[in-house]
């Protein structure tokens, strides 16, 4: 009976996203939780970069009950002014400035009166997709299963996985070369 109850609790924690959240928040040091996408369907993004709105809402309910959500600037001020952090402080950030941050995350943040910092990529505002999203779109199996081979040929180095492609594009290519490589993969596909 106890084993069955423990198994049920573990499954519930995993389903609600609380087990991962709780493991990230095990100490009393301030934390910064980074999100990318809040959507029911991650689209071209890897599932690891997406949280569904329902799971995000459960995480916010947990955070607002057990933690002190503060603006990222509060943590920065504590560091620069050498003052103690607020107790159980956690800051929320959103990378890449995806539209679903505005349409899905912002209303939930407002409902829970939680602050967050949004990092918006300037080129996205000009209608040009972020290079990382271009790569994910190119490699998406329904779009092009040969993108890894194409990128390997263009960069003259083996690219054996989507993650390896990200690493090569991010660290081995200057921005302009990265854009040209992606243009070439798009053209070849």
PDB file of N, CA and C in Angstrom, residues 2-20 22:
ATOM      1  N   UNK A   2       1.887   1.287   0.882  1.00  0.00           N
ATOM      2  CA  UNK A   2       2.769   2.456   0.957  1.00  0.00           C
ATOM      3  C   UNK A   2       3.571   2.601  -0.325  1.00  0.00           C
ATOM      4  N   UNK A   3       4.038   1.461  -0.876  1.00  0.00           N
ATOM      5  CA  UNK A   3       4.791   1.512  -2.133  1.00  0.00           C
ATOM      6  C   UNK A   3       3.916   2.050  -3.262  1.00  0.00           C
ATOM      7  N   UNK A   4       2.659   1.621  -3.318  1.00  0.00           N
ATOM      8  CA  UNK A   4       1.743   2.098  -4.357  1.00  0.00           C
ATOM      9  C   UNK A   4       1.481   3.591  -4.216  1.00  0.00           C
ATOM     10  N   UNK A   5       1.327   4.056  -2.977  1.00  0.00           N
ATOM     11  CA  UNK A   5       1.114   5.484  -2.731  1.00  0.00           C
ATOM     12  C   UNK A   5       2.350   6.287  -3.144  1.00  0.00           C
ATOM     13  N   UNK A   6       3.533   5.785  -2.813  1.00  0.00           N
ATOM     14  CA  UNK A   6       4.771   6.458  -3.216  1.00  0.00           C
ATOM     15  C   UNK A   6       4.902   6.532  -4.723  1.00  0.00           C
ATOM     16  N   UNK A   7       4.549   5.450  -5.412  1.00  0.00           N
ATOM     17  CA  UNK A   7       4.592   5.424  -6.868  1.00  0.00           C
ATOM     18  C   UNK A   7       3.614   6.432  -7.451  1.00  0.00           C
ATOM     19  N   UNK A   8       2.430   6.525  -6.895  1.00  0.00           N
ATOM     20  CA  UNK A   8       1.428   7.493  -7.352  1.00  0.00           C
ATOM     21  C   UNK A   8       1.917   8.924  -7.151  1.00  0.00           C
ATOM     22  N   UNK A   9       2.529   9.194  -6.008  1.00  0.00           N
ATOM     23  CA  UNK A   9       3.062  10.541  -5.749  1.00  0.00           C
ATOM     24  C   UNK A   9       4.169  10.894  -6.735  1.00  0.00           C
ATOM     25  N   UNK A  10       5.053   9.945  -7.037  1.00  0.00           N
ATOM     26  CA  UNK A  10       6.129  10.190  -8.004  1.00  0.00           C
ATOM     27  C   UNK A  10       5.558  10.486  -9.384  1.00  0.00           C
ATOM     28  N   UNK A  11       4.556   9.699  -9.804  1.00  0.00           N
ATOM     29  CA  UNK A  11       3.940   9.930 -11.115  1.00  0.00           C
ATOM     30  C   UNK A  11       3.253  11.288 -11.158  1.00  0.00           C
ATOM     31  N   UNK A  12       2.578  11.657 -10.076  1.00  0.00           N
ATOM     32  CA  UNK A  12       1.899  12.947 -10.014  1.00  0.00           C
ATOM     33  C   UNK A  12       2.904  14.086 -10.084  1.00  0.00           C
ATOM     34  N   UNK A  13       4.000  13.988  -9.348  1.00  0.00           N
ATOM     35  CA  UNK A  13       5.031  15.037  -9.362  1.00  0.00           C
ATOM     36  C   UNK A  13       5.639  15.174 -10.745  1.00  0.00           C
ATOM     37  N   UNK A  14       5.858  14.041 -11.435  1.00  0.00           N
ATOM     38  CA  UNK A  14       6.419  14.087 -12.783  1.00  0.00           C
ATOM     39  C   UNK A  14       5.425  14.722 -13.745  1.00  0.00           C
ATOM     40  N   UNK A  15       4.150  14.324 -13.678  1.00  0.00           N
ATOM     41  CA  UNK A  15       3.129  14.856 -14.572  1.00  0.00           C
ATOM     42  C   UNK A  15       2.966  16.359 -14.409  1.00  0.00           C
ATOM     43  N   UNK A  16       3.003  16.837 -13.207  1.00  0.00           N
ATOM     44  CA  UNK A  16       2.772  18.264 -12.963  1.00  0.00           C
ATOM     45  C   UNK A  16       4.018  19.104 -13.197  1.00  0.00           C
ATOM     46  N   UNK A  17       5.152  18.463 -13.420  1.00  0.00           N
ATOM     47  CA  UNK A  17       6.390  19.205 -13.619  1.00  0.00           C
ATOM     48  C   UNK A  17       7.031  19.645 -12.317  1.00  0.00           C
ATOM     49  N   UNK A  18       6.437  19.259 -11.200  1.00  0.00           N
ATOM     50  CA  UNK A  18       6.946  19.711  -9.904  1.00  0.00           C
ATOM     51  C   UNK A  18       8.212  18.972  -9.478  1.00  0.00           C
ATOM     52  N   UNK A  19       8.401  17.738  -9.938  1.00  0.00           N
ATOM     53  CA  UNK A  19       9.608  17.013  -9.517  1.00  0.00           C
ATOM     54  C   UNK A  19      10.852  17.695 -10.074  1.00  0.00           C
ATOM     55  N   UNK A  20      10.823  18.096 -11.336  1.00  0.00           N
ATOM     56  CA  UNK A  20      11.967  18.793 -11.923  1.00  0.00           C
ATOM     57  C   UNK A  20      12.152  20.160 -11.276  1.00  0.00           C
ATOM     58  N   UNK A  22      11.186  21.089  -8.231  1.00  0.00           N
ATOM     59  CA  UNK A  22      11.635  20.929  -6.848  1.00  0.00           C
ATOM     60  C   UNK A  22      13.119  20.594  -6.788  1.00  0.00           C
TER      61      UNK A  22
END
